[in-house]
Amino acid sequence: MRREQGSMVDAVAVVVALAMILSILDDSFVGRSYLVVGLVPVVLLVSLALAARRVHEGGWWYSLVGLAGFVPVGAWAALREPGPWLFPTLRTVSRVLVGSVDAPLTLVSTVPPVESSGQVMLVPYLIGFLAAFPAAWFAVATTRPLAPVVPLLAGLAATIPLGVLAPSLMVARAVLVTMVLLGWAAVRARRHEASVGASRGSGTAAAVAVAMVVVVSAFAGLVVPDSDVSDRVLLSGRNDTPLVADTPVLPVPRTDDIRLFKASGVPDGRRLRLAVLDLYNGEAWIPAESSPGSDGYGTFKRVSSDVAALHPGATAVVRVKFRPGYSSDWLPMLGELTNLDFDFNPGRTDVGDVRYNQATASALVLGGVDVRDEYRFESVVGDVTFTRRDPTREPTEEQRQPDGTFLDEYLQPFDRQELLPLERVLLLARYLQSHGTVRVTEAFDQSPDMLGHRMLGSQRMTGTAFQYSALMALGASRLGVAARLVTGAEPGRGGLVDYGDLTSWVELQFEDGTWRPLDLERYLGSRVLEEGAETAPAPDPAEFVQEQLDQASKGRDREIRPPSVPSESRPAWQVALGVVAATAALGLVALLLVPLVKALRRARRGRTSSWSGPYVNGWQEVLDAALDLGTPVPDDWSRVAQATSLGVGRGLAQQADAAVFAPVAPPAEEGRAFWDACQQVRGELVAEASRRRRVWSSFNPSSLMAGWARGRRSAQQVRHEDRRARRQQAAGA
């Protein structure tokens, strides 16, 4: 009976552990139906193992039936094509076998979350089957504690690379899986020891071990969170996207019809993007196959109807209908895509033909867009404004565009270290806008000679709007702000976009990871080149920058604010030495003031107007002198006991008690005589002490601190007595 219970516990442990392992894919699929698909083979294999272990040579029967059921169960659970009488057809068998190889690649080639249907559902089915097939038999048919744990760990290792880069609740899942597997192995080990009569541990020890693992794992996750996930290994998926770099960044112009598309639902002032060019290859800006600085997710992947946005924000619903003049592979987009739906029309573009890059929020269609296409998408539009105080993200080495180093010599006047990176970029934009000249033609030359020597390095800077965008993006990248070049259009009246509406702009990356536009008007040359006219020479960039900084230092610039006084950094040892010296000086001054404070206190005590003051204050002077000499007596002792401990002034102590507790006040002359006698006793105490103690007693602040403490306790006692009196009065009323 006990063995049957142990087998059931082991069977349940296999199901629970695989359920937690499969939950790592929670961010990869839409809904939780993937979890059901993955657990179907687990439950069936566990049940088969429980039944087969009762049969002679049950291991052979378990293996035979389990392998034979792989295809039928997969067709029914994953593909939902059970076939007639639960026997799959040859076509379905082929889909299961081929899909077992292609499904993992399809999953990692799709932007999450993926629709929980079709071939990709074979992924959780495969993980559940392949991990449970050995684990279920080892769990119920063997007594080795770690035998069923090994295939479960292999299943965990296979699941992690298939998930997203940063799964939600990663630490909690890791702690839970560790707790279950370790606790289960400990229980199995304990059960095995009990069966052979060689117990070496206890259930309490196993529970303590599990608890320690949980506590240490949770503490490590909280104290040292793994914020750097760039070193995680993920499968990159199938690259069925044509060379993105060879895709034209703008639609091919046509002479018969320049209308491109009509868009509705676009917020006012927002532009639809076409291509995002995030890599400078030494000759031109191109869309990268893998976006620089994207930590592994910046590739063009398949999409489902729903897509997870990288950042929160307000959403917009846009509908696009193409016109005959549109000829491009790029799909107009806005913000970060969350939903995409094409109008159903056989033979035209479908969601399965779209490849989307989450890092650049751009999409293209395999084979090109059909001019008859209509689609609707929902996206997070995000914030498009920024100020000089908004921090920018530190660019990676790739984002600094290493092939653009030729521009550094021309950027030296703008690369002022006392300015923020964003301020340097805005200075460059201001220079281009103030002294640049625009050529109203179509030219896309972005070579080093054009951007460097003939534009930024020339006194007669001339270029097209696209070339100014290319120069601005490369200059911003080299000045310390990640930048990229974007092509697109702002819908005109009625949402119509024609070829003349196409434009370009630059986007900058900020600390929260969002990209915000630097509008073309902020850096495009303010002068237009007229035919036959010469451009005016631009001033020296260094003089321009200095003039702008001089104006900004007067507080007349909202975008640039240089520090008023250059900060001079000192070595740490000088700072520490200064702090120690200042502290020692303050302590010395305080010590020198102690004799003066004591003299003022003695004078204030001697001028008291109370008849008991000379007795109380005079005796306190004796006690303070003893305290400063290092021979204190407790304050709660009687005066006679204090005098006995000091060895002087016993008669004065008795006289003080008699005067304080007398029914009538003694004459003032007696009080004055008592004060003088106490001063004489105080002098005797000081004279009998050693020379070192006599000198130190003058500067010792012990009696001052003790007096402050007595005054504080007395004030608290008075407040307490006042409150008690008020309560008594209220009760009596």
mmCIF file of C-alpha atoms in Angstrom, residues 23-178:
data_model
loop_
_atom_site.group_PDB
_atom_site.id
_atom_site.type_symbol
_atom_site.label_atom_id
_atom_site.label_comp_id
_atom_site.label_asym_id
_atom_site.label_seq_id
_atom_site.Cartn_x
_atom_site.Cartn_y
_atom_site.Cartn_z
ATOM 1 C CA SER A 23 4.847 27.836 -18.083
ATOM 2 C CA ILE A 24 8.112 29.488 -19.178
ATOM 3 C CA LEU A 25 6.440 29.725 -22.602
ATOM 4 C CA ASP A 26 3.594 31.771 -21.122
ATOM 5 C CA ASP A 27 4.854 34.969 -22.786
ATOM 6 C CA SER A 28 5.382 33.182 -26.110
ATOM 7 C CA PHE A 29 1.782 32.114 -26.784
ATOM 8 C CA VAL A 30 -1.630 33.763 -26.808
ATOM 9 C CA GLY A 31 -3.735 32.168 -24.084
ATOM 10 C CA ARG A 32 -3.021 29.029 -22.059
ATOM 11 C CA SER A 33 -4.132 26.348 -24.510
ATOM 12 C CA TYR A 34 -0.450 25.605 -25.181
ATOM 13 C CA LEU A 35 -0.197 24.359 -21.573
ATOM 14 C CA VAL A 36 -3.033 21.899 -22.130
ATOM 15 C CA VAL A 37 -1.372 20.628 -25.317
ATOM 16 C CA GLY A 38 1.928 20.157 -23.503
ATOM 17 C CA LEU A 39 0.384 18.323 -20.539
ATOM 18 C CA VAL A 40 -1.738 15.891 -22.590
ATOM 19 C CA PRO A 41 1.208 13.574 -23.414
ATOM 20 C CA VAL A 42 2.507 13.969 -19.856
ATOM 21 C CA VAL A 43 -0.716 12.715 -18.269
ATOM 22 C CA LEU A 44 -1.064 9.883 -20.810
ATOM 23 C CA LEU A 45 2.541 8.719 -20.363
ATOM 24 C CA VAL A 46 2.304 8.845 -16.557
ATOM 25 C CA SER A 47 -0.901 6.767 -16.685
ATOM 26 C CA LEU A 48 0.723 4.334 -19.102
ATOM 27 C CA ALA A 49 3.747 3.974 -16.819
ATOM 28 C CA LEU A 50 1.552 3.224 -13.780
ATOM 29 C CA ALA A 51 -0.242 0.510 -15.743
ATOM 30 C CA ALA A 52 2.832 -0.979 -17.488
ATOM 31 C CA ARG A 53 4.894 -1.484 -14.357
ATOM 32 C CA ARG A 54 2.421 -4.184 -13.221
ATOM 33 C CA VAL A 55 3.056 -6.178 -16.405
ATOM 34 C CA HIS A 56 5.932 -8.569 -16.991
ATOM 35 C CA GLU A 57 8.607 -6.760 -18.992
ATOM 36 C CA GLY A 58 6.560 -3.615 -18.586
ATOM 37 C CA GLY A 59 9.421 -1.402 -19.733
ATOM 38 C CA TRP A 60 9.255 -2.864 -23.246
ATOM 39 C CA TRP A 61 5.489 -2.489 -23.425
ATOM 40 C CA TYR A 62 5.720 1.077 -22.105
ATOM 41 C CA SER A 63 8.313 2.042 -24.725
ATOM 42 C CA LEU A 64 6.420 0.384 -27.573
ATOM 43 C CA VAL A 65 3.016 1.854 -26.781
ATOM 44 C CA GLY A 66 4.467 5.272 -25.939
ATOM 45 C CA LEU A 67 6.398 5.643 -29.190
ATOM 46 C CA ALA A 68 3.472 4.290 -31.224
ATOM 47 C CA GLY A 69 1.194 6.905 -29.716
ATOM 48 C CA PHE A 70 3.475 9.858 -30.462
ATOM 49 C CA VAL A 71 1.983 10.665 -33.877
ATOM 50 C CA PRO A 72 -1.734 9.979 -33.164
ATOM 51 C CA VAL A 73 -1.714 11.947 -29.907
ATOM 52 C CA GLY A 74 0.240 14.787 -31.539
ATOM 53 C CA ALA A 75 -2.225 14.983 -34.422
ATOM 54 C CA TRP A 76 -5.153 15.077 -31.991
ATOM 55 C CA ALA A 77 -3.729 17.348 -29.255
ATOM 56 C CA ALA A 78 -1.398 19.730 -31.144
ATOM 57 C CA LEU A 79 -2.707 19.911 -34.727
ATOM 58 C CA ARG A 80 -6.346 19.106 -33.811
ATOM 59 C CA GLU A 81 -6.598 16.734 -36.757
ATOM 60 C CA PRO A 82 -7.422 13.391 -35.138
ATOM 61 C CA GLY A 83 -8.483 11.763 -38.395
ATOM 62 C CA PRO A 84 -11.161 9.079 -38.850
ATOM 63 C CA TRP A 85 -11.580 6.905 -35.752
ATOM 64 C CA LEU A 86 -8.641 8.738 -34.118
ATOM 65 C CA PHE A 87 -6.269 7.334 -36.746
ATOM 66 C CA PRO A 88 -4.417 10.177 -38.513
ATOM 67 C CA THR A 89 -4.146 10.260 -42.274
ATOM 68 C CA LEU A 90 -0.818 10.022 -44.072
ATOM 69 C CA ARG A 91 -0.914 13.774 -44.673
ATOM 70 C CA THR A 92 -1.368 14.411 -40.946
ATOM 71 C CA VAL A 93 1.402 11.946 -40.073
ATOM 72 C CA SER A 94 3.707 13.824 -42.426
ATOM 73 C CA ARG A 95 2.737 17.166 -40.839
ATOM 74 C CA VAL A 96 3.486 15.850 -37.350
ATOM 75 C CA LEU A 97 6.882 14.422 -38.279
ATOM 76 C CA VAL A 98 8.021 17.353 -40.414
ATOM 77 C CA GLY A 99 6.530 19.877 -38.003
ATOM 78 C CA SER A 100 8.473 18.332 -35.116
ATOM 79 C CA VAL A 101 11.607 19.680 -36.818
ATOM 80 C CA ASP A 102 10.207 22.948 -38.182
ATOM 81 C CA ALA A 103 7.966 24.000 -35.283
ATOM 82 C CA PRO A 104 10.736 25.207 -32.915
ATOM 83 C CA LEU A 105 12.280 27.279 -35.716
ATOM 84 C CA THR A 106 8.882 28.718 -36.625
ATOM 85 C CA LEU A 107 8.239 29.665 -33.002
ATOM 86 C CA VAL A 108 11.501 31.550 -32.499
ATOM 87 C CA SER A 109 11.068 33.196 -35.900
ATOM 88 C CA THR A 110 7.768 34.778 -34.816
ATOM 89 C CA VAL A 111 7.324 37.910 -32.716
ATOM 90 C CA PRO A 112 5.600 36.862 -29.459
ATOM 91 C CA PRO A 113 2.891 36.192 -28.523
ATOM 92 C CA VAL A 114 2.141 33.501 -31.124
ATOM 93 C CA GLU A 115 -1.358 32.287 -31.947
ATOM 94 C CA SER A 116 -2.056 29.030 -30.083
ATOM 95 C CA SER A 117 -2.895 27.077 -33.207
ATOM 96 C CA GLY A 118 -1.206 25.375 -36.097
ATOM 97 C CA GLN A 119 2.240 23.918 -36.381
ATOM 98 C CA VAL A 120 3.784 25.869 -33.474
ATOM 99 C CA MET A 121 1.621 23.913 -31.007
ATOM 100 C CA LEU A 122 3.914 20.972 -31.639
ATOM 101 C CA VAL A 123 6.567 22.780 -29.551
ATOM 102 C CA PRO A 124 4.900 22.323 -26.118
ATOM 103 C CA TYR A 125 3.764 18.867 -27.222
ATOM 104 C CA LEU A 126 7.348 17.857 -28.030
ATOM 105 C CA ILE A 127 8.694 19.227 -24.752
ATOM 106 C CA GLY A 128 6.015 17.451 -22.731
ATOM 107 C CA PHE A 129 6.395 14.147 -24.573
ATOM 108 C CA LEU A 130 10.185 13.979 -24.754
ATOM 109 C CA ALA A 131 10.649 14.989 -21.095
ATOM 110 C CA ALA A 132 7.831 12.853 -19.688
ATOM 111 C CA PHE A 133 8.644 9.712 -21.723
ATOM 112 C CA PRO A 134 11.737 8.772 -19.651
ATOM 113 C CA ALA A 135 10.774 10.704 -16.503
ATOM 114 C CA ALA A 136 7.415 8.940 -16.019
ATOM 115 C CA TRP A 137 8.953 5.459 -16.217
ATOM 116 C CA PHE A 138 11.936 6.318 -14.019
ATOM 117 C CA ALA A 139 9.567 7.842 -11.464
ATOM 118 C CA VAL A 140 7.271 4.843 -10.993
ATOM 119 C CA ALA A 141 9.543 1.913 -11.930
ATOM 120 C CA THR A 142 12.884 2.795 -10.275
ATOM 121 C CA THR A 143 13.937 3.850 -6.792
ATOM 122 C CA ARG A 144 16.909 5.989 -7.776
ATOM 123 C CA PRO A 145 16.199 9.484 -6.387
ATOM 124 C CA LEU A 146 17.653 11.510 -9.268
ATOM 125 C CA ALA A 147 16.733 9.266 -12.192
ATOM 126 C CA PRO A 148 13.448 11.054 -13.101
ATOM 127 C CA VAL A 149 14.883 14.481 -12.314
ATOM 128 C CA VAL A 150 17.512 14.361 -15.072
ATOM 129 C CA PRO A 151 15.071 14.277 -18.047
ATOM 130 C CA LEU A 152 13.006 17.024 -16.426
ATOM 131 C CA LEU A 153 16.091 19.218 -16.194
ATOM 132 C CA ALA A 154 16.805 18.428 -19.844
ATOM 133 C CA GLY A 155 13.286 19.588 -20.663
ATOM 134 C CA LEU A 156 13.918 22.796 -18.746
ATOM 135 C CA ALA A 157 17.157 23.364 -20.669
ATOM 136 C CA ALA A 158 15.306 22.885 -23.960
ATOM 137 C CA THR A 159 12.467 25.238 -23.007
ATOM 138 C CA ILE A 160 14.495 28.277 -21.955
ATOM 139 C CA PRO A 161 16.064 29.001 -25.401
ATOM 140 C CA LEU A 162 12.606 28.776 -26.989
ATOM 141 C CA GLY A 163 11.103 31.439 -24.712
ATOM 142 C CA VAL A 164 11.297 35.206 -24.821
ATOM 143 C CA LEU A 165 14.425 37.100 -23.788
ATOM 144 C CA ALA A 166 13.099 38.108 -20.343
ATOM 145 C CA PRO A 167 10.196 35.839 -19.241
ATOM 146 C CA SER A 168 7.916 37.269 -16.570
ATOM 147 C CA LEU A 169 8.283 35.862 -13.036
ATOM 148 C CA MET A 170 11.552 34.200 -14.030
ATOM 149 C CA VAL A 171 12.945 34.174 -10.466
ATOM 150 C CA ALA A 172 9.683 32.887 -8.963
ATOM 151 C CA ARG A 173 9.496 30.086 -11.518
ATOM 152 C CA ALA A 174 13.134 29.126 -10.925
ATOM 153 C CA VAL A 175 12.609 28.972 -7.158
ATOM 154 C CA LEU A 176 9.443 26.909 -7.548
ATOM 155 C CA VAL A 177 11.005 24.399 -9.968
ATOM 156 C CA THR A 178 14.056 24.049 -7.709
#
